[in-house]
Short mmCIF file of C-alpha atoms and ligand atoms in Angstrom, two decimals:
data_model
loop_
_atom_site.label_atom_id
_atom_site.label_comp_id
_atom_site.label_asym_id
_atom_site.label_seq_id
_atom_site.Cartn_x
_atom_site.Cartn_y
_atom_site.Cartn_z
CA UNK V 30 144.18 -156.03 -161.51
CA UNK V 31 141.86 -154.01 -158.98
CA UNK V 32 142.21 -154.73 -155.26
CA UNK V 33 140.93 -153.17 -152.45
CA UNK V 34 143.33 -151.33 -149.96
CA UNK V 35 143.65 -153.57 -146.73
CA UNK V 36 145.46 -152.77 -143.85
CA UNK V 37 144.36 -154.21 -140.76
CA UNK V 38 144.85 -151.98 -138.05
CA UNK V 39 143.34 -151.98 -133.64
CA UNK V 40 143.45 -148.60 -132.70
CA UNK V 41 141.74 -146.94 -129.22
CA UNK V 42 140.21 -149.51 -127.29
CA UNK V 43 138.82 -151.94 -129.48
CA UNK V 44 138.42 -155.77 -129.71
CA UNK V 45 140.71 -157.58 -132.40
CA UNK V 46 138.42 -159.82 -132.77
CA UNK V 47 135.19 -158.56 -134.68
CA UNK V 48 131.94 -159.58 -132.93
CA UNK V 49 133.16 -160.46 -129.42
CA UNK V 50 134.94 -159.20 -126.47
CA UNK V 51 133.71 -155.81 -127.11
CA UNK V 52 135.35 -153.18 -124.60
CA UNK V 53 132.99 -152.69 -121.57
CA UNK V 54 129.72 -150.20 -122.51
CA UNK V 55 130.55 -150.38 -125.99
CA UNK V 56 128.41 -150.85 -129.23
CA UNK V 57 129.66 -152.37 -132.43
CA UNK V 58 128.82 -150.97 -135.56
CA UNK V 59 130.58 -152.30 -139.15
CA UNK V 60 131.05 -150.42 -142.00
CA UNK V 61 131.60 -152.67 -144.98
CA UNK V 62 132.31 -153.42 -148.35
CA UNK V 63 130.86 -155.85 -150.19
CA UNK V 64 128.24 -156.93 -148.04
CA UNK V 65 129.79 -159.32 -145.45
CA UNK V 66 133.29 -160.55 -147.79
CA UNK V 67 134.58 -157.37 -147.98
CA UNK V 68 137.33 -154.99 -146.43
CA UNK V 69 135.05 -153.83 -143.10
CA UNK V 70 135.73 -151.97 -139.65
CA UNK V 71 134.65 -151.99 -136.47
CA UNK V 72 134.04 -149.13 -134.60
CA UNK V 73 133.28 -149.19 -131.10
CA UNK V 74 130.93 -146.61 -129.76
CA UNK V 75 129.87 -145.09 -125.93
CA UNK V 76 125.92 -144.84 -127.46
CA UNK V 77 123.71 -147.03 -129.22
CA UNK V 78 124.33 -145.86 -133.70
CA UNK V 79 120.38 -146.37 -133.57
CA UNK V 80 120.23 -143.65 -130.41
CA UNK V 81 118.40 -140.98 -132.49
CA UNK V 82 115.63 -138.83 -131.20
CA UNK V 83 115.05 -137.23 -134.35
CA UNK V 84 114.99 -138.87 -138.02
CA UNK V 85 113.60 -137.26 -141.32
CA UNK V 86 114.29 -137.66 -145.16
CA UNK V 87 114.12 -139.77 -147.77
CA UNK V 88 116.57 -142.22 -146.19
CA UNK V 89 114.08 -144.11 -144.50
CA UNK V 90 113.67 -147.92 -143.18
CA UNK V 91 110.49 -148.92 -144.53
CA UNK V 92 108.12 -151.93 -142.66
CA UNK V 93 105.30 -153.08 -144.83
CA UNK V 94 101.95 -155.17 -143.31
CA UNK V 95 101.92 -157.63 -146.34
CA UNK V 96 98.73 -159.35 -144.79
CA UNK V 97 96.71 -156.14 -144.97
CA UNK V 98 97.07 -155.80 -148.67
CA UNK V 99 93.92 -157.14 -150.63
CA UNK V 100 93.43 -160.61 -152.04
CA UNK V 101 94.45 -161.16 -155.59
CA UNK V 102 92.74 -163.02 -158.32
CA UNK V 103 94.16 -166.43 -159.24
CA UNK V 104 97.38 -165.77 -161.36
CA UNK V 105 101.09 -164.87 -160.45
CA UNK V 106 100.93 -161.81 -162.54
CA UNK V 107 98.52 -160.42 -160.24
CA UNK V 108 100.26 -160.39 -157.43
CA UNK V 109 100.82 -156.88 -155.76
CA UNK V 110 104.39 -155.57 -156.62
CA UNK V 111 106.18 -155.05 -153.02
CA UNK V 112 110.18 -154.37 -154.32
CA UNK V 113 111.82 -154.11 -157.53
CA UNK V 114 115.16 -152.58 -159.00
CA UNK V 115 116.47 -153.96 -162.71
CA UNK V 116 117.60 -157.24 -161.48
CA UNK V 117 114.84 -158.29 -159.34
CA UNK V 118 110.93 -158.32 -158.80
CA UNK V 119 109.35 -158.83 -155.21
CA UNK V 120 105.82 -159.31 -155.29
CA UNK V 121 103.21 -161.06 -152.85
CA UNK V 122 100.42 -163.08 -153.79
CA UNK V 123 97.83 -163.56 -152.19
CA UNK V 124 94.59 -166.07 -153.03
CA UNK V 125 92.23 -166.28 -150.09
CA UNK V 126 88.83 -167.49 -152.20
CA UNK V 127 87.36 -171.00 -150.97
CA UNK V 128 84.74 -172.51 -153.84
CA UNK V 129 82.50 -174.34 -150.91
CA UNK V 130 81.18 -176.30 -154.08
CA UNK V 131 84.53 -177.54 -154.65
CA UNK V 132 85.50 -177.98 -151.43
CA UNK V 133 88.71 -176.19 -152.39
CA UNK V 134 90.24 -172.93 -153.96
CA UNK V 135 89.57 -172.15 -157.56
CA UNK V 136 92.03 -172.99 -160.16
CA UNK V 137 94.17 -170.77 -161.85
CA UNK V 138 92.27 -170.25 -165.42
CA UNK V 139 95.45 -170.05 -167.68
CA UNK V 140 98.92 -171.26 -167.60
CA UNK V 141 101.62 -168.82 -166.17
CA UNK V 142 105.19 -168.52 -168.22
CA UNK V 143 107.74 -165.72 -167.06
CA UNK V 144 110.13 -165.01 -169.92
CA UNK V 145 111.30 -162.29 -167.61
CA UNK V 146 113.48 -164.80 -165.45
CA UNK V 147 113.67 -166.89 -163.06
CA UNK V 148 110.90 -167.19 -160.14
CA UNK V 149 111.24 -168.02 -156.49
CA UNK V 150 107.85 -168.66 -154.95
CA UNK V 151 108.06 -168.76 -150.92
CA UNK V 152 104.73 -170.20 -149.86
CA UNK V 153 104.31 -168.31 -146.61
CA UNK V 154 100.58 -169.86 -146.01
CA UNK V 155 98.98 -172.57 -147.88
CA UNK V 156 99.20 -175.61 -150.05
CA UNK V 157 98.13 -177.47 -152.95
CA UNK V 158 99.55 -178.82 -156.17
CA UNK V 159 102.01 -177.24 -158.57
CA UNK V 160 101.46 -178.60 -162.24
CA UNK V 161 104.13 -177.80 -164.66
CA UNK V 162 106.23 -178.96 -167.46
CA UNK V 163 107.86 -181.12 -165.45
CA UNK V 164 105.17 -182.80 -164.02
CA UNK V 165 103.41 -182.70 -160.82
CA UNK V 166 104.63 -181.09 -157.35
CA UNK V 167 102.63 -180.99 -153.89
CA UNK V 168 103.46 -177.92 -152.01
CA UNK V 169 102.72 -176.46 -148.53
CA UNK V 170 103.73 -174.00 -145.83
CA UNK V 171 107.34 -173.04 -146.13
CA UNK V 172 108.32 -174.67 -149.62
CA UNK V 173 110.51 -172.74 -151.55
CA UNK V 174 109.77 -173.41 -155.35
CA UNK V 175 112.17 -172.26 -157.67
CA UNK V 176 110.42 -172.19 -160.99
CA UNK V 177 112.97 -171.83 -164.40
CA UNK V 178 112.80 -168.83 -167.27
CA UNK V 179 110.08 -170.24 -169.57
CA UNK V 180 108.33 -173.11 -167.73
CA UNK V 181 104.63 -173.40 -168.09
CA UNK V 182 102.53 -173.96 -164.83
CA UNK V 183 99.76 -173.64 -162.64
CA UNK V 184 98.86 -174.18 -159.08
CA UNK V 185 95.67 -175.96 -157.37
CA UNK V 186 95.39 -174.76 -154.28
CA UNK V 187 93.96 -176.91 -151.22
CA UNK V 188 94.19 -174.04 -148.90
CA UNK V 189 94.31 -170.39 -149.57
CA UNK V 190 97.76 -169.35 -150.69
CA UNK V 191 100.15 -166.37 -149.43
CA UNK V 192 103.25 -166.25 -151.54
CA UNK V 193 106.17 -164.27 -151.85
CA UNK V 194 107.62 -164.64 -155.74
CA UNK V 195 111.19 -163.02 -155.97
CA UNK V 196 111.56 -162.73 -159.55
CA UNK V 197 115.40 -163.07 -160.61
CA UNK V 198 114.87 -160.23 -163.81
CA UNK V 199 116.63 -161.31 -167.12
CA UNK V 200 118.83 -163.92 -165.22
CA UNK V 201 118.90 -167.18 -163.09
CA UNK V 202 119.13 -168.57 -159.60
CA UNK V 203 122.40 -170.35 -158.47
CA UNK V 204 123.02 -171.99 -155.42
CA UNK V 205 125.99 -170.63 -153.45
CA UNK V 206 129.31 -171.77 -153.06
CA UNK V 207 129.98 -173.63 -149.80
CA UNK V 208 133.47 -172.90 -149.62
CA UNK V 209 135.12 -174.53 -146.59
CA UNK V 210 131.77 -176.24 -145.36
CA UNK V 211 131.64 -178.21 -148.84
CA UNK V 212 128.46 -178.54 -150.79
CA UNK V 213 126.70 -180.82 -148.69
CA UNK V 214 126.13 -177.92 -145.84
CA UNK V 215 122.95 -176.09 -145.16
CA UNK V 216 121.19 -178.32 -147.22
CA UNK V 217 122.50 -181.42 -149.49
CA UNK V 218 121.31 -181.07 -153.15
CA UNK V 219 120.16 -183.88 -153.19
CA UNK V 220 117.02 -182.60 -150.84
CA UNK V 221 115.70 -180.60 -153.93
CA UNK V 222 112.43 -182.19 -154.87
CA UNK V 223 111.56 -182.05 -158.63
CA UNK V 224 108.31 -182.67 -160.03
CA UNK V 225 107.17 -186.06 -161.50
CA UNK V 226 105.35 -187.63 -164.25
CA UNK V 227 102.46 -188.89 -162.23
CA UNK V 228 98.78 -190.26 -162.61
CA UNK V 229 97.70 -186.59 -160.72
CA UNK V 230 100.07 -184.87 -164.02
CA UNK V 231 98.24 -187.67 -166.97
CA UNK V 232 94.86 -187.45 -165.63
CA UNK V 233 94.79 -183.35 -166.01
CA UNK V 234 95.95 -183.70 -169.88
CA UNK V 235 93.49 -183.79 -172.41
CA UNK V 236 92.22 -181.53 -175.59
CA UNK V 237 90.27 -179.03 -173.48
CA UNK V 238 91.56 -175.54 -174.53
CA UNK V 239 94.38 -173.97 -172.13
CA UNK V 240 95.75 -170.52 -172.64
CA UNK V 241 99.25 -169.67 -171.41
CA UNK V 242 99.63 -166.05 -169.47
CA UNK V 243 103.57 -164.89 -171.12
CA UNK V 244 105.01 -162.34 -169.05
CA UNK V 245 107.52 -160.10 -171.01
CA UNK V 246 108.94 -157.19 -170.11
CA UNK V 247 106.56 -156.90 -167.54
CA UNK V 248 103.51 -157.40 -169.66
CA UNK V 249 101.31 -160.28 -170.60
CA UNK V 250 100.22 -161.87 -173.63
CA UNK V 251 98.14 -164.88 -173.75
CA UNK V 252 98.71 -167.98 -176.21
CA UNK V 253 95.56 -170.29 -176.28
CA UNK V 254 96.34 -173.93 -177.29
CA UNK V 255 93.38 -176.06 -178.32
CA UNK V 256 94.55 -178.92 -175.72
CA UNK V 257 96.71 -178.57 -172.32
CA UNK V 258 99.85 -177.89 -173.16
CA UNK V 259 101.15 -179.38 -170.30
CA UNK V 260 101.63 -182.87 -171.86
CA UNK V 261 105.27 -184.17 -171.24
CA UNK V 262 105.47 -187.86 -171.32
CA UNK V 263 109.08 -187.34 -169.95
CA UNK V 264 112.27 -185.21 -169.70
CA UNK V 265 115.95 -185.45 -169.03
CA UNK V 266 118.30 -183.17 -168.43
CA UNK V 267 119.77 -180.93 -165.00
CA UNK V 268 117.24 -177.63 -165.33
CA UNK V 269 113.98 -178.49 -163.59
CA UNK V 270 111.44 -176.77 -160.82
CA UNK V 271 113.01 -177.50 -157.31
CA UNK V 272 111.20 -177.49 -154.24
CA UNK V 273 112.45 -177.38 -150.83
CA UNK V 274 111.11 -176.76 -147.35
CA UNK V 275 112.58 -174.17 -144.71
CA UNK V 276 112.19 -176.98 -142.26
CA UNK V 277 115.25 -179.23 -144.26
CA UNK V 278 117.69 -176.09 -143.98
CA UNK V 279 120.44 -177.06 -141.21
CA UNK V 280 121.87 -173.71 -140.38
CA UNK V 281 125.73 -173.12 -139.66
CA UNK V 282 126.37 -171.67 -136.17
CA UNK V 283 128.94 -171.25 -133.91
CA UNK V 284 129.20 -171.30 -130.72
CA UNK V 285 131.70 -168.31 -130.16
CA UNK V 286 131.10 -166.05 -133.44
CA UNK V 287 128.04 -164.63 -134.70
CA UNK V 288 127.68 -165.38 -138.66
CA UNK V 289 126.83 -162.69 -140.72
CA UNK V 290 123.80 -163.17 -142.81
CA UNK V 291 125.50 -164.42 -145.77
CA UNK V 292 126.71 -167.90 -143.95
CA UNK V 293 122.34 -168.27 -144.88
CA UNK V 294 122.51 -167.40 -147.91
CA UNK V 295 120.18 -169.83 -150.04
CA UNK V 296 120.20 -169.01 -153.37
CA UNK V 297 121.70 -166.36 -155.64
CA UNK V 298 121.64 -164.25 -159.00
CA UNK V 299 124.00 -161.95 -160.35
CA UNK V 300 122.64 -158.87 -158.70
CA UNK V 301 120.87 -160.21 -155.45
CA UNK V 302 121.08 -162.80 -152.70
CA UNK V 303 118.18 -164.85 -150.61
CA UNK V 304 118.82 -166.08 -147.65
CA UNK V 305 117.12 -168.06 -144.84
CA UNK V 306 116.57 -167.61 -141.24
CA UNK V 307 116.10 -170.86 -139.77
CA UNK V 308 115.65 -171.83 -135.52
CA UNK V 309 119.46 -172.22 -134.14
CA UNK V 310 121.10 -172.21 -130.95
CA UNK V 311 122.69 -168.85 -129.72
CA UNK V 312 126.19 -168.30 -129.14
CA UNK V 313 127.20 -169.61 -125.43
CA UNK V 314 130.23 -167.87 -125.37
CA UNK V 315 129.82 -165.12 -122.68
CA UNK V 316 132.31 -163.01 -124.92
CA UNK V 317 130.14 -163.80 -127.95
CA UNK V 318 127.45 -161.28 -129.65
CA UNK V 319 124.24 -162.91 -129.94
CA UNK V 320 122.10 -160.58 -132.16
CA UNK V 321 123.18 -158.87 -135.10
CA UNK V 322 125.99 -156.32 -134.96
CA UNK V 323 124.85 -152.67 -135.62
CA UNK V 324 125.57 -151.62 -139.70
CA UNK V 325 124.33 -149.72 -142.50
CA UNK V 326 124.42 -152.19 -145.11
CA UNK V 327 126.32 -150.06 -147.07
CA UNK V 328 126.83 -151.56 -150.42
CA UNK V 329 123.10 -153.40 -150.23
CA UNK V 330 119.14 -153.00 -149.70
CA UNK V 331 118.29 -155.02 -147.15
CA UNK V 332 114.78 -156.91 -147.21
CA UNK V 333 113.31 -159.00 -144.49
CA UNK V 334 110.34 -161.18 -144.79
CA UNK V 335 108.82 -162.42 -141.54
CA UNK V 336 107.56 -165.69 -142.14
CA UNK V 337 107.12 -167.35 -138.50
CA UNK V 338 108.28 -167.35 -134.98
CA UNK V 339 109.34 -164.96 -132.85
CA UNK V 340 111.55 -162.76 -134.24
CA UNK V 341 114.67 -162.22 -131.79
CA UNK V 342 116.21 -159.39 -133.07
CA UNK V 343 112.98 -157.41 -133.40
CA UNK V 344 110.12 -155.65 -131.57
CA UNK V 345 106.55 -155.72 -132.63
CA UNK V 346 107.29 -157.28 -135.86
CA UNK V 347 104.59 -160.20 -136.83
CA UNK V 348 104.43 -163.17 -139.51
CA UNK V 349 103.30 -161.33 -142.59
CA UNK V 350 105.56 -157.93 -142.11
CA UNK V 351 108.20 -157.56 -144.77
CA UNK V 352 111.01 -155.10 -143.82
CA UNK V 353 113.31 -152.42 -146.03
CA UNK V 354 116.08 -151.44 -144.84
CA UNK V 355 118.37 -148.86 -147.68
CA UNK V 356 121.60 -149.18 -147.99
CA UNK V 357 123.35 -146.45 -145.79
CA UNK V 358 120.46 -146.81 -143.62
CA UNK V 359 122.09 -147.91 -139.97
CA UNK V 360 120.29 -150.04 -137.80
CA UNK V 361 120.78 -153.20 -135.47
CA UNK V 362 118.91 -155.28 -133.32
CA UNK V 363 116.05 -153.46 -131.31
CA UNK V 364 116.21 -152.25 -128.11
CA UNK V 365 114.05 -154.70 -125.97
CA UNK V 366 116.07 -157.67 -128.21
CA UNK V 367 119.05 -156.22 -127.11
CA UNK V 368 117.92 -156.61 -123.66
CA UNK V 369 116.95 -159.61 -123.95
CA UNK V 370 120.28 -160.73 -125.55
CA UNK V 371 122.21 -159.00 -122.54
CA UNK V 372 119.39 -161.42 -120.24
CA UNK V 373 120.16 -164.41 -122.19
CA UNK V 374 116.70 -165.09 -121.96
CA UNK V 375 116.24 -167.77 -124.43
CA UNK V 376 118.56 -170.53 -125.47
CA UNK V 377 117.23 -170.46 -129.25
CA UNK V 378 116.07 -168.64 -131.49
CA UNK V 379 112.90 -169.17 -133.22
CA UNK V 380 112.53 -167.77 -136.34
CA UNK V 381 111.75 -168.00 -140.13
CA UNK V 382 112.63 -165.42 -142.19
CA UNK V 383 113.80 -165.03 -145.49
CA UNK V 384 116.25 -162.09 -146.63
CA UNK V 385 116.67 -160.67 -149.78
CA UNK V 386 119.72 -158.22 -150.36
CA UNK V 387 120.29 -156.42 -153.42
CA UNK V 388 123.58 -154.90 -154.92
CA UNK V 389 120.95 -152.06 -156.41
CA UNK V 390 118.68 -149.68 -155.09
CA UNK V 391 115.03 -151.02 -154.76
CA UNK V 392 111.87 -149.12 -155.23
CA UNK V 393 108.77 -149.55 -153.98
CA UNK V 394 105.07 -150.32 -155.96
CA UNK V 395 102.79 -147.95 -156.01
CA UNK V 396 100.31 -149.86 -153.15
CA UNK V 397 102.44 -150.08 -150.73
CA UNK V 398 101.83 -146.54 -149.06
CA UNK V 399 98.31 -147.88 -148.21
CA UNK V 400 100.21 -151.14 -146.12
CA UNK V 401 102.92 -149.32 -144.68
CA UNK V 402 103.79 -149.26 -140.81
CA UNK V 403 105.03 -145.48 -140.55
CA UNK V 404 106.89 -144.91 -137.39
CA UNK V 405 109.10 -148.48 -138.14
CA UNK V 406 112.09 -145.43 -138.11
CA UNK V 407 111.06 -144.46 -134.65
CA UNK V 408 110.50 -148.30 -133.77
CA UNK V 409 115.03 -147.92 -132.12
CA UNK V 410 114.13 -144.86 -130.12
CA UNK V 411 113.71 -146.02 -126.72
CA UNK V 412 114.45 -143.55 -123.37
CA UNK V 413 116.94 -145.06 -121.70
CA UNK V 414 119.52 -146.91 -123.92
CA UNK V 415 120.33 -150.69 -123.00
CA UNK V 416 123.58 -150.73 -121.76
CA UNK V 417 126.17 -153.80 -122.53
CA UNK V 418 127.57 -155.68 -119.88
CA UNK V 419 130.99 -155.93 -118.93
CA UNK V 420 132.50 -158.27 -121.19
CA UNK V 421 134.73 -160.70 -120.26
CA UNK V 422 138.58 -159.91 -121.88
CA UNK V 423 141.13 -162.34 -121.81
FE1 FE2 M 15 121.05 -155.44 -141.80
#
């Protein structure tokens, strides 16, 4: 049996107690195993880690403007490829055409099936109708959709669409374990929407001829049908499409600890976890950090997809903006939010963002050099560092 070597140790001035009480003009950093569940340390440090004046290399923190890149033509395969590694494909899609004649979007012309894995559409902007083999789904602003390996669908779209699809490669999407908060936490399963057998899912079947887009291995080959395959009269059974909104997550907090990332976490494969930044109360404890703790993510890539809100922990970061943070890379909140933190300027935060972190190194497609926001690495620098209160220590 493997274990890890633990040995909890204080040594120096230092809190005992990660994430609060730090000692007066100090800044926390972690390095970790594990992401979050790991052995970890806390080091207490006189300057800000993200203090540099200087940074160059390939280790770089990337910051992509996902609403510059062009609009895509009606199909998920499309899309423009943002992230991907073995285990997972990050792509956006974007579908901004308006048929005046129709007094809507276009439809999608073919059917979509991934046999690549499981896909997690995040409708960032838009809405519309999902048809699929499970019947028929509305869908707007801030649905997540969580499609199975091997389902047929389509969308309609009533307004133009902006999607992130977070393709789980060669595997599935689980939703995490709850532990000590029981299953019912975050967001009770029994808030997962599934598609139904409707008049809106009869009335499109019919012996027109429907091809079906297969993705495979990362390419597509089309099966035409002489009718719309999409003909269920009925199904049974506990794999479906599941839809829910960012607005029915009901985030853990605490008053006097700061939750890592992972107490979000909304679903999970093998490789790669998504989680959910939802609006929450900050900590009220005056001992009690309020943004995130400085750390190099050291066993993960970090991604960050600005949905809406103001973002606390950042500066000049807008809806739209997807963030890439390597592992090894250290950063932490930035500098004006750190301020702001110190003010206590705002009782709430007011955010939606959704987080992908992967055990493996991600690389990026080939058109995001034309989207990206270059001098992101030199967005910590700031001339004077923001200095931390005196804490109060028991
Ligand atoms: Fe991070």
């Amino acid at each position: 049996m493997k274990r890890y070597i633990q040995f909890p140790k204080v040594e120096g001035d230092a809190s005992r107690q990660a994430h609060a009480d730090l000692p007066a003009g100090t800044y926390e950093r972690e390095i970790s195993k594990e992401g979050f569940f790991g052995p970890a340390a806390h080091l207490y440090h006189r300057h800000p880690p993200t203090g540099w004046v200087d940074f160059q290399g390939p280790l770089r923190p990337h910051a992509f403007d996902c609403t510059k890149l062009p609009a895509t033509a009606y199909g998920p395969w499309s899309a423009v490829e943002l992230l991907n590694n073995a285990s997972v494909r990050v792509s956006f899609w974007r579908c901004d055409a308006y048929d005046p004649k129709l007094a809507r979007a276009p439809e999608m012309r073919a059917l979509a099936r991934n046999a690549d894995g499981d896909e997690l559409l995040f409708v960032h902007a838009g809405a519309g109708h999902l048809f699929c083999d499970f019947g028929h789904l509305e869908f707007e602003t801030g649905d997540y959709i969580l499609i199975p390996r091997g389902t047929m669908w389509r969308v309609e779209c009533t307004q133009p669409l902006a999607a992130l699809l977070i393709e789980a490669t060669n595997n599935s999407y689980r939703l995490p374990d709850k532990g000590l908060v029981g299953p019912h936490a975050i967001f009770d399963p029994a808030m997962l929407d599934t598609p139904r057998i409707d008049d809106a899912f009869k009335a499109q079947q019919g012996e027109t001829e429907w091809s079906v887009a297969v993705k495979r291995r990362n390419a597509v080959s089309t099966v035409t049908y002489p009718f719309n395959p999409l003909d269920a009269v009925g199904w049974h059974g506990d794999l479906s499409v599941v839809r829910i909104n960012v607005r029915h997550l009901r985030p853990l907090m605490s008053h006097r600890y700061h939750l890592p990332p992972s107490a979000h976490t909304t679903f999970l494969s093998e490789r790669f976890v998504v989680c959910t930044f939802v609006p929450r109360p900050f900590e009220s404890d005056p001992g009690a950090m309020k943004v995130p703790f400085f750390h190099n993510n050291d066993d993960y890539d970090e991604v960050l997809f600005y949905h809406a809100g103001d973002f606390f922990s950042r500066d000049n970061i807008k809806p739209g903006v997807i963030t890439w943070h390597p592992c090894g890379f250290t950063h932490g909140p930035h500098p004006k939010a750190l301020q702001r933190m110190y003010e206590a300027a705002k009782p709430a935060t007011d955010e939606y963002a959704v987080m992908l972190d992967t055990r493996d190194a991600l690389d990026a497609g080939p058109e995001m050099d034309g989207v990206e926001m270059r001098s992101y690495a030199e967005s910590w620098m700031t001339p004077e560092p923001v200095l931390a209160p005196k804490p109060r220590r028991p």
